[in-house]
Short mmCIF file of C-alpha atoms in Angstrom, two decimals:
data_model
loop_
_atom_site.label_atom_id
_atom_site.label_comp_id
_atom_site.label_asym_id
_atom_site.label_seq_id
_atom_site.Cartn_x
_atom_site.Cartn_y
_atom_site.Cartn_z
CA UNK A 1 -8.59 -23.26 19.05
CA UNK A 2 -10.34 -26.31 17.58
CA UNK A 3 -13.67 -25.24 16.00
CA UNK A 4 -15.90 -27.61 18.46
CA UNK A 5 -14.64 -25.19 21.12
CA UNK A 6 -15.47 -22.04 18.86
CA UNK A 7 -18.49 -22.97 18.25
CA UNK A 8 -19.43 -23.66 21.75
CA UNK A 9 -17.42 -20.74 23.15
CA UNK A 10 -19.54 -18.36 20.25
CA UNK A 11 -23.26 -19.93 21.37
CA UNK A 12 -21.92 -19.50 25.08
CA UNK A 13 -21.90 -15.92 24.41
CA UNK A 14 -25.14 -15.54 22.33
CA UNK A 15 -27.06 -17.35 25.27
CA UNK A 16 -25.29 -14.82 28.20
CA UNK A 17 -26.82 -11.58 25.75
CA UNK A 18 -23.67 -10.85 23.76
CA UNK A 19 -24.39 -9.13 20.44
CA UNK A 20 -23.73 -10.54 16.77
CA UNK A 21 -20.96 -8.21 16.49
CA UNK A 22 -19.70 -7.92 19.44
CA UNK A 23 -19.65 -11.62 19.74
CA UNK A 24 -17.67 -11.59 15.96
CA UNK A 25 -15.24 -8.87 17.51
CA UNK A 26 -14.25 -11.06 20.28
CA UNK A 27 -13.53 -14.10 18.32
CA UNK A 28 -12.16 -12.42 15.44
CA UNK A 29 -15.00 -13.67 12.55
CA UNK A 30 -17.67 -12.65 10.84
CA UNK A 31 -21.08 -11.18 11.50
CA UNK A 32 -22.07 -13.49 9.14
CA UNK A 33 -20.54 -16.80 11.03
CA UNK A 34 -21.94 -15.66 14.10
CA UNK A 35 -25.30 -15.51 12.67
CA UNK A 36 -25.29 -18.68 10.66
CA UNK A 37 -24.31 -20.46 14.13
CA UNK A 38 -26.98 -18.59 15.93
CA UNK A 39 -29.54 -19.98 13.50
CA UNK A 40 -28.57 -23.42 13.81
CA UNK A 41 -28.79 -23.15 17.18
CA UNK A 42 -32.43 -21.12 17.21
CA UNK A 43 -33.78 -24.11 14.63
CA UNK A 44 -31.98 -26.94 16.77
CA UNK A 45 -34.76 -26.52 19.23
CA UNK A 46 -32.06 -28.01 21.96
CA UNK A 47 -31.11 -25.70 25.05
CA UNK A 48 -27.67 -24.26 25.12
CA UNK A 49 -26.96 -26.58 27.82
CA UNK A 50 -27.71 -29.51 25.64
CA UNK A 51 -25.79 -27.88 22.76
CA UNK A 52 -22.58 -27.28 24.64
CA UNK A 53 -22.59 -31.17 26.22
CA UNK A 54 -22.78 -32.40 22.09
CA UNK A 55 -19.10 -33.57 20.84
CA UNK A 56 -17.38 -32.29 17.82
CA UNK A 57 -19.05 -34.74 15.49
CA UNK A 58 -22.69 -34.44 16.56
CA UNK A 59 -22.07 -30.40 16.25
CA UNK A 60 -21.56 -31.00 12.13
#
């Protein structure tokens, strides 16, 4: 799985009400990657929707 897709697969979940862990179960990380992705996307100020349209190079 390229890591654009994780990313956007892991935010996906946050924004439906998945849990941290339950969220780092699924894909098979951290707690601690979940979160950090979770924060970037809380201080982003950008909807999910406008998160998940970005391309691999505008997510880094």
């Amino acid at each position: 799985m390229q890591m654009n897709k994780r990313i956007k697969n892991i935010l996906r979940c946050y924004a439906a009400g998945m849990g941290i862990k339950e969220t780092a179960s699924t894909f098979h990380t951290s707690r601690n990657t979940v979160r950090k992705y979770v924060r970037l996307f809380l201080s982003s100020r950008k909807s999910i929707d406008q998160l998940l349209s970005l391309s691999e190079e505008q997510l880094h």
